[in-house]
Coordinates of C-alpha atoms in Angstrom, one line a residue:
X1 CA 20.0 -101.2 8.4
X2 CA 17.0 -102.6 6.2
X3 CA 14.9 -100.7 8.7
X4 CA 16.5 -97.2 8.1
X5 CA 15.7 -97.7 4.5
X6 CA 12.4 -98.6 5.0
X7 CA 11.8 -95.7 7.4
X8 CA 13.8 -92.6 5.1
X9 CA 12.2 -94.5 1.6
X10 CA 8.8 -94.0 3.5
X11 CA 5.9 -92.1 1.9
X12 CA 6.4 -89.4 4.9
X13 CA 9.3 -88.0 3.2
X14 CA 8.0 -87.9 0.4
X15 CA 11.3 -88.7 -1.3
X16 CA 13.3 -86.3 0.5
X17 CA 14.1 -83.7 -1.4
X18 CA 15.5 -80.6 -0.7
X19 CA 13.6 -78.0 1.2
X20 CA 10.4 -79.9 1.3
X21 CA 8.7 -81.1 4.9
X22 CA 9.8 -84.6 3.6
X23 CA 13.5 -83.3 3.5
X24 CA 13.0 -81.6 6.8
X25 CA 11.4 -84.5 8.4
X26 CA 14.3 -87.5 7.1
X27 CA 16.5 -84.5 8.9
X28 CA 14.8 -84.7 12.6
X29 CA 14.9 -88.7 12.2
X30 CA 18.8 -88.8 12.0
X31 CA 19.5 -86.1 14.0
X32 CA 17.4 -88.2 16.7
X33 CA 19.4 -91.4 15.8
X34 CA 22.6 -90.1 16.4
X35 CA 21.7 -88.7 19.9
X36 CA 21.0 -92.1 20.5
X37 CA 24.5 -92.9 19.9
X38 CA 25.1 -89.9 22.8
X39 CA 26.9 -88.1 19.9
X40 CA 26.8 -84.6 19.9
X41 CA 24.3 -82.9 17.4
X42 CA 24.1 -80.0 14.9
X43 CA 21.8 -79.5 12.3
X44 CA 23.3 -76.7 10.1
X45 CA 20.8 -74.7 7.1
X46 CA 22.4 -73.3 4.7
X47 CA 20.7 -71.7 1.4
X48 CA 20.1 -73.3 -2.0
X49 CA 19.3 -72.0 -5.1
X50 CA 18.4 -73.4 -8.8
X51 CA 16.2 -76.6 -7.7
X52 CA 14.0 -78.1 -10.4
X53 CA 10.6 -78.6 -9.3
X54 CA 7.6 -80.2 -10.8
X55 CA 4.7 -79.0 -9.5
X56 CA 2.3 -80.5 -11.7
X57 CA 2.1 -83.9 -13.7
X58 CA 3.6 -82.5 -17.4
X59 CA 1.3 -83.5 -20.3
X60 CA 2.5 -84.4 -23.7
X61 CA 1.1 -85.7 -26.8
X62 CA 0.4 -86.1 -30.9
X63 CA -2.5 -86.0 -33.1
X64 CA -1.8 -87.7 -36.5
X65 CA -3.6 -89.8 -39.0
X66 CA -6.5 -88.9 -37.3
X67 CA -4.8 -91.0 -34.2
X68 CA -4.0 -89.4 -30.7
X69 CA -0.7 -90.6 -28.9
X70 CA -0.7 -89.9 -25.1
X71 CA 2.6 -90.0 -23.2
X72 CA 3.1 -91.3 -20.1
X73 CA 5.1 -89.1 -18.1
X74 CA 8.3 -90.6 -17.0
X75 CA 8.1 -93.9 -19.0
X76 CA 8.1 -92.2 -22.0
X77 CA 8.8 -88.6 -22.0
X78 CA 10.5 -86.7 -18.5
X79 CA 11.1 -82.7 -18.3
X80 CA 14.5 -81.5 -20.0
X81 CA 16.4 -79.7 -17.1
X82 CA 16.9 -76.7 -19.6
X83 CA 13.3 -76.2 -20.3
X84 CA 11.3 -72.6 -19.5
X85 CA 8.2 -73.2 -17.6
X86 CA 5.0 -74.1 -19.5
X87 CA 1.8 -74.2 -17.3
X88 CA -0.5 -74.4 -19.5
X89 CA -1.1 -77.3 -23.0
X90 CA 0.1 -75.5 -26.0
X91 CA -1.1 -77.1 -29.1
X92 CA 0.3 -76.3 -31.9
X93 CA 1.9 -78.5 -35.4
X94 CA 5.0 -80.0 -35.5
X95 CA 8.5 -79.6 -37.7
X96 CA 11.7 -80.8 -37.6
X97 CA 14.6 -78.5 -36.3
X98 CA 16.2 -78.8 -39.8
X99 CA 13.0 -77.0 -41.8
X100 CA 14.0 -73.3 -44.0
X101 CA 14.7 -70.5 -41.4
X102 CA 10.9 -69.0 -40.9
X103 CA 9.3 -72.1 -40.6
X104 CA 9.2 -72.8 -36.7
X105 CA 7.3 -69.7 -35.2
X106 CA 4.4 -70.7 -32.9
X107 CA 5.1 -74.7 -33.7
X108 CA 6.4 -77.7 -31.6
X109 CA 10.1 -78.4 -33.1
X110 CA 11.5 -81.8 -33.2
X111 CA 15.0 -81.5 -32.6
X112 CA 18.0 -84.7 -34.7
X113 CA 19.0 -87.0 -31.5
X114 CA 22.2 -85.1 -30.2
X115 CA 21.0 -81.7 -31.4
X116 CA 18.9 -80.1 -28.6
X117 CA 21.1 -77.1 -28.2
X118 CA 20.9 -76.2 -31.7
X119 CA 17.5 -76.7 -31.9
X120 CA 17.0 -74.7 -29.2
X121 CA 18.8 -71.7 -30.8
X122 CA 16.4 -72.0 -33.7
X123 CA 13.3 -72.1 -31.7
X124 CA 14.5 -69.2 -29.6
X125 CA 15.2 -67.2 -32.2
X126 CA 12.0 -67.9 -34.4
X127 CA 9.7 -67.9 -31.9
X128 CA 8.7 -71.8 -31.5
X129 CA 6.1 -73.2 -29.2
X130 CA 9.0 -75.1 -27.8
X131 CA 11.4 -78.2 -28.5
X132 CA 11.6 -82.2 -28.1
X133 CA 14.3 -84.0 -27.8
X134 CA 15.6 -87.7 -27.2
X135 CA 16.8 -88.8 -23.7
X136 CA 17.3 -92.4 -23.3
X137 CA 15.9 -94.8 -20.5
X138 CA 17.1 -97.2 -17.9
X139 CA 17.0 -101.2 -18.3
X140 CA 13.6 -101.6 -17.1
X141 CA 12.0 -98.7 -19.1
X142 CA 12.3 -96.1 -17.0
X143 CA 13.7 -92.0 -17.6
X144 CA 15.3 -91.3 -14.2
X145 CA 14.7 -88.1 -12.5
X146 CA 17.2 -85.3 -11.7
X147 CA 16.4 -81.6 -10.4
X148 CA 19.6 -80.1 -11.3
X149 CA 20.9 -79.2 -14.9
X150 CA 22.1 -76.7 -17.1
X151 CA 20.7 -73.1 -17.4
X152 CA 17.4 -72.5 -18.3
X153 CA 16.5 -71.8 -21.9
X154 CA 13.7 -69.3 -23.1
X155 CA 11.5 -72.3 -24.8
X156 CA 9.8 -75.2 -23.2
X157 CA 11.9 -78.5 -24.0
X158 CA 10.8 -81.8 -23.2
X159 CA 12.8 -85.3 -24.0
X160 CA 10.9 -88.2 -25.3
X161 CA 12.7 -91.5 -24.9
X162 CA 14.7 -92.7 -28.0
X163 CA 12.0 -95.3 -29.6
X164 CA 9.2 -92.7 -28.8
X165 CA 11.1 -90.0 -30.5
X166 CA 11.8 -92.4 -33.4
X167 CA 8.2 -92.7 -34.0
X168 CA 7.6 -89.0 -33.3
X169 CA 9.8 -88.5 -36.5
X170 CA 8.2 -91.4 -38.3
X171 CA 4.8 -90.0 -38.0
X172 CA 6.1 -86.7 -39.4
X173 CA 7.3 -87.8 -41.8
X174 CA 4.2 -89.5 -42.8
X175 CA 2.2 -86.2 -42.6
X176 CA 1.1 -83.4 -40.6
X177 CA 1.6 -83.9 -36.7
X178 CA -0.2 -81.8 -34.0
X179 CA 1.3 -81.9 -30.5
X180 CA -0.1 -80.8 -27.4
X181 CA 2.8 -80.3 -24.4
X182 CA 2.9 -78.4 -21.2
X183 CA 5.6 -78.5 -18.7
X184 CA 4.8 -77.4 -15.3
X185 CA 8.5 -76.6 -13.9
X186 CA 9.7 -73.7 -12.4
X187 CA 13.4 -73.4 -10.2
X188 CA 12.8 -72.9 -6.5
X189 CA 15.2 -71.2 -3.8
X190 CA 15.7 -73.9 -0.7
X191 CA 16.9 -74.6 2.6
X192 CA 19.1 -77.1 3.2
X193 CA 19.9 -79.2 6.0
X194 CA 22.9 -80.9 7.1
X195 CA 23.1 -83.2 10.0
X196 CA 26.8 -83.2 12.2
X197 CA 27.4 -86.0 14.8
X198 CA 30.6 -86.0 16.9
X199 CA 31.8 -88.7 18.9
X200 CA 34.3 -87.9 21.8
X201 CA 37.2 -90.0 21.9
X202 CA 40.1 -90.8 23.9
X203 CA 43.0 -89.1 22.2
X204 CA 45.6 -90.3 19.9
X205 CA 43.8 -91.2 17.1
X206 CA 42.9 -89.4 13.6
X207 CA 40.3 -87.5 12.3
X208 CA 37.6 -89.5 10.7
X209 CA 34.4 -88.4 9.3
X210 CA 32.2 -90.4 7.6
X211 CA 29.5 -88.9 5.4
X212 CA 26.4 -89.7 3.3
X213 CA 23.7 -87.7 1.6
X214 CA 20.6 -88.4 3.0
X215 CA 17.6 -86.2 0.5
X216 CA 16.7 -87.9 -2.8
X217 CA 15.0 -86.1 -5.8
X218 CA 11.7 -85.7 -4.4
X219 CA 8.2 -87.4 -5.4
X220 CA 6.8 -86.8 -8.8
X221 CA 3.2 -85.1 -8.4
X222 CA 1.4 -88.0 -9.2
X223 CA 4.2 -90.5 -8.4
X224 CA 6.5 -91.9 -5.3
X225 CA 10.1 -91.8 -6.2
X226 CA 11.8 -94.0 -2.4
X227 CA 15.4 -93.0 -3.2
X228 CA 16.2 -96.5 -1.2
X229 CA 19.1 -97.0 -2.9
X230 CA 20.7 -93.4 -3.8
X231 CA 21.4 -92.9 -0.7
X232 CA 18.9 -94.3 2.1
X233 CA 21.5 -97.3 1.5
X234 CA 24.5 -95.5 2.4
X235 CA 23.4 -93.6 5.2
X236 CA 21.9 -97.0 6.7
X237 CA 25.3 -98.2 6.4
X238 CA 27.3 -95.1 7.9
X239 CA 24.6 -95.3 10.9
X240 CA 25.4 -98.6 11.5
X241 CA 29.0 -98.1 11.0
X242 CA 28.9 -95.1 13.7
X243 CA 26.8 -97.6 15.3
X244 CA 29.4 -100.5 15.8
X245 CA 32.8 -97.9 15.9
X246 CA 30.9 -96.2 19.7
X247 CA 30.0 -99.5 20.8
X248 CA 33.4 -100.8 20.5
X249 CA 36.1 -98.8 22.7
X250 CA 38.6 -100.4 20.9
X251 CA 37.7 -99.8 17.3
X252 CA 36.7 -96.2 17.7
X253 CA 39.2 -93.6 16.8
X254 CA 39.9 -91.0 18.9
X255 CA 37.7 -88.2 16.9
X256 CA 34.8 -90.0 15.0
X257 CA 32.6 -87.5 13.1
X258 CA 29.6 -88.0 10.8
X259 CA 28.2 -85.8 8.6
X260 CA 24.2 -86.8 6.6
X261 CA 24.3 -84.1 3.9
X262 CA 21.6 -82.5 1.8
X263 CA 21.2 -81.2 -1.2
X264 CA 23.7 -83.4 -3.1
X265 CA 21.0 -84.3 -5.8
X266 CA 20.6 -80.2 -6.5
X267 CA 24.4 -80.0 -6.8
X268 CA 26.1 -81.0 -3.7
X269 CA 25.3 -78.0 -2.0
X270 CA 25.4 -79.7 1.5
X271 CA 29.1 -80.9 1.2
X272 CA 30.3 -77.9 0.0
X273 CA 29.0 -75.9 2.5
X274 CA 30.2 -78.6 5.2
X275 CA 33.9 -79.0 3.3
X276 CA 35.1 -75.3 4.3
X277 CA 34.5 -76.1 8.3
X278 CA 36.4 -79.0 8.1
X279 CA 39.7 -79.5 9.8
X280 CA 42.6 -79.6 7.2
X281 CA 44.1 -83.1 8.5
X282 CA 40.2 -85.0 8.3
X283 CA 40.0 -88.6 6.6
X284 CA 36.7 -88.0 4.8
X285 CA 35.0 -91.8 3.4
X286 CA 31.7 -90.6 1.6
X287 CA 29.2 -93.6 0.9
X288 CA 26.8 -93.3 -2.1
X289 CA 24.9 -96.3 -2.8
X290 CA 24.8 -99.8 -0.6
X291 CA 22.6 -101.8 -2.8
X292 CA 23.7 -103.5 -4.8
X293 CA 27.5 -105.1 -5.1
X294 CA 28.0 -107.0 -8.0
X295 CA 31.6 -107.7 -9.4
X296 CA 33.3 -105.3 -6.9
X297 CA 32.2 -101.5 -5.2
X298 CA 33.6 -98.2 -7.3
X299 CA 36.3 -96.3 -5.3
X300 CA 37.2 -92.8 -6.4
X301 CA 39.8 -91.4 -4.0
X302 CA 40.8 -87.3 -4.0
X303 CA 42.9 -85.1 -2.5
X304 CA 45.7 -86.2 -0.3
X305 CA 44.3 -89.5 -0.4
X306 CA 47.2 -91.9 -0.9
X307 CA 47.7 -93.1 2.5
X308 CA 43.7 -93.0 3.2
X309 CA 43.5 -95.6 -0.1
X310 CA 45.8 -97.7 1.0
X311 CA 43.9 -98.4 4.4
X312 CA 41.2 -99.0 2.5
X313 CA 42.3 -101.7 0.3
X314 CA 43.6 -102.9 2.8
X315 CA 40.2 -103.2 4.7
X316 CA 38.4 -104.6 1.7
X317 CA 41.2 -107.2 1.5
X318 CA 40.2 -108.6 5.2
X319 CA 36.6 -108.5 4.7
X320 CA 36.3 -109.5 1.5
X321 CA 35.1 -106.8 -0.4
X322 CA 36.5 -106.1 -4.3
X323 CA 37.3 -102.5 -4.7
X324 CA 37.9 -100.8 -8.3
X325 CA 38.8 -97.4 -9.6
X326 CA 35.5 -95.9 -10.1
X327 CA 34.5 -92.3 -11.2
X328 CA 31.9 -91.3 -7.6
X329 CA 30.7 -87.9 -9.1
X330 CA 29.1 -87.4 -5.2
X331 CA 30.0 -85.6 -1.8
X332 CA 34.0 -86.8 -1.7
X333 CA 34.7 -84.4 -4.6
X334 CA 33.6 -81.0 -2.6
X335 CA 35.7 -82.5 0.2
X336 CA 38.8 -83.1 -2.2
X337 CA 38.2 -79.5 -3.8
X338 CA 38.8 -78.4 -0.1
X339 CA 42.5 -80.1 0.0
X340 CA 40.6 -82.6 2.6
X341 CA 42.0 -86.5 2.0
X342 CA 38.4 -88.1 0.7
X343 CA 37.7 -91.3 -0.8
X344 CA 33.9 -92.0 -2.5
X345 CA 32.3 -95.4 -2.2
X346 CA 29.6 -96.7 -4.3
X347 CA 27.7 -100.6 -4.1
X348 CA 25.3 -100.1 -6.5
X349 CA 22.0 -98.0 -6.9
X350 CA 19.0 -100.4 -8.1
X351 CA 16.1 -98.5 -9.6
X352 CA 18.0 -95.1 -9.6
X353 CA 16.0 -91.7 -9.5
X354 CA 13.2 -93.8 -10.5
X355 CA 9.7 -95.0 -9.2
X356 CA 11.3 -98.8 -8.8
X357 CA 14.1 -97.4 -6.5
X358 CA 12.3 -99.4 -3.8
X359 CA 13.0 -100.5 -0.1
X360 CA 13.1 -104.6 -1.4
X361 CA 15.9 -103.9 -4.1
X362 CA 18.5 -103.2 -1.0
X363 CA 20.1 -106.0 -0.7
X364 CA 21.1 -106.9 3.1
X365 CA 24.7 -108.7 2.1
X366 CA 25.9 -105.1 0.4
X367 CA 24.4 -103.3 3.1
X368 CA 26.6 -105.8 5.8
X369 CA 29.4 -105.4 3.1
X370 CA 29.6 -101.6 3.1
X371 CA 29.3 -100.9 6.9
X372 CA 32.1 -103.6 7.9
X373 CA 34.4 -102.1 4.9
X374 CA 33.8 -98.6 6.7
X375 CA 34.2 -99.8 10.7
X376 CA 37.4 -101.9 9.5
X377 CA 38.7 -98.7 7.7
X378 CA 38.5 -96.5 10.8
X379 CA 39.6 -99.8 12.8
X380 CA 43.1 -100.0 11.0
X381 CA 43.3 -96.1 10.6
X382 CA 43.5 -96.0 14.7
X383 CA 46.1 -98.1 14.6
X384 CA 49.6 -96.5 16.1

């Protein structure tokens, strides 16, 4: 399992993203390890729309007091997901979103933490150079990276973490402020690839599938984002869990399916495509995350789950794995919006969407955890 991480966080993919040769190539890998397995294979495309993409580093910072302040990108400013493209540096001074109506054209507005959307209006409407915000950061420092959001607004917007916007306002307030910002992010159109493995079986048992998403949020220009945890994790623990159920006559139920889905970080595209081909009386367990167990592992069940939740606690309670009720916002919802009995997992995502998402933060006790709570799942689900 470490290995699988290693090889999907890998600098050839690139951080797996959507539609990019990285993507595509994280794809061809599983699809080759599950004929390994002598599943049978499918790799199914299906469209995406609406993907964030940076295509360039995005540059932001003040002049004041005769003082420059440069940004670093990701530490302490990241692209808002509603921003308009800006390709280019625009200079221009700065005021705060609450100045008299006819004060923002052609100027950098600094939007009250809480208050983007309004400030947004203002700019829009008065012709602003654009808008910044406050976002706040993970434990270590760190703005995580997403590539789907809200719809796109007709000014440049970029969030500066809290303290940095903090000081933005301080200097401000102190006196004039220049800023120079660009934002080099435009929304691309994709293909998406989902990867299908069935295993033949012997009859008389359920429908299982087991499914993870595979891509990640994609490298920044100038910066490797792994996605070990979120979800090269949980797909080295469905593999393995495949893995052990084929090997093992008696465990396996009679109609073992897995399903490594793209496109969840752009919206789960890939299991809502998948959940409409699905037939009605499948046992979906989606895995997101296998990192990192700490107290106990979220559980989110959907759907006709009841019976499906029952097995599972009951599998946790012979390997020794804590369950609680956790919201999973992943891949088991588009399965339960299908009427499909789905239950998410989660262990934990260390470094999340961020550059210290690494290979080494995957611990191997939640990785064993995770695929022995899956194979005894299935094992007491194909029991008459």
């Amino acid at each position: 399992m470490l290995t699988t991480v290693r090889e999907l966080a890998g600098d050839r993919y690139a951080g797996r993203r959507v539609g990019t040769p990285g993507g595509r190539a994280a794809a061809d890998w599983l699809a080759a390890r599950l004929r390994e397995l002598d599943a049978e294979v499918e790799v199914d495309g299906f469209p995406v729309t609406s993907v964030r993409e940076l295509y360039a580093t995005p540059l932001l910072q003040w002049h004041s007091g005769g003082q420059v302040r440069r940004l670093e990108h990701r530490r302490d400013f990241v692209e808002h997901l509603a921003s308009a493209e800006r390709s280019t540096p625009r200079t221009a001074s700065l005021a705060s979103h609450l100045a008299a109506e006819g004060d923002l054209r052609d100027r950098w507005v600094l939007a009250e933490a809480g208050d983007w959307a309004r400030a947004c209006k203002l700019a829009e409407a008065q012709g602003a150079a654009g808008v910044l915000t406050a976002r706040g950061s993970d434990a270590e420092g760190w703005m995580p990276k997403m590539i789907a959001g809200p719809p796109v607004r007709k000014v440049p917007i970029l969030a500066l973490r809290t303290e940095m916007h903090r000081e933005l306002a301080e200097a401000l307030a102190g006196g004039p402020v220049q800023v120079t910002a660009s934002l080099p992010l435009r929304q691309v159109a994709a293909e998406g690839l989902n990867v299908y493995a069935r295993f033949p079986g012997t009859g008389g048992g359920p429908r299982v599938l087991l499914t993870a998403h595979y891509d990640g949020v994609g490298d920044d220009p100038a910066r490797r984002l792994p996605a070990a945890a979120d979800n090269a994790s949980g797909v080295a623990a469905v593999l393995e869990a495949a893995c052990v159920l084929t090997a093992n006559s008696v465990a396996a139920p009679a109609e073992l399916s897995v399903a490594f889905l793209d496109a969840e970080e752009a919206g789960a595209w890939g299991s809502a495509h998948h959940a409409a081909t699905v037939p009605p009386d499948t046992l979906v367990l989606n895995l997101d995350g296998a990192a990192q167990l700490h107290q106990a592992a979220s559980v989110e069940a959907g759907g006709p789950a009841h019976a499906l939740l029952a097995t599972l606690d009951q599998a946790a309670r012979l390997t020794g794995v804590p369950l609680r009720a956790g919201a999973m916002a992943s891949d088991n919802r588009r399965y339960a919006a299908a009427g499909l009995a789905a239950v998410g997992i989660g262990m934990g995502m260390p470094g999340y969407q961020t550059p210290a998402e690494t290979p080494d933060r995957v611990q191997p006790d939640t990785l064993l955890a995770a695929a022995r709570l899956l194979v005894a799942t299935v094992g007491l689900l194909d029991r008459p």
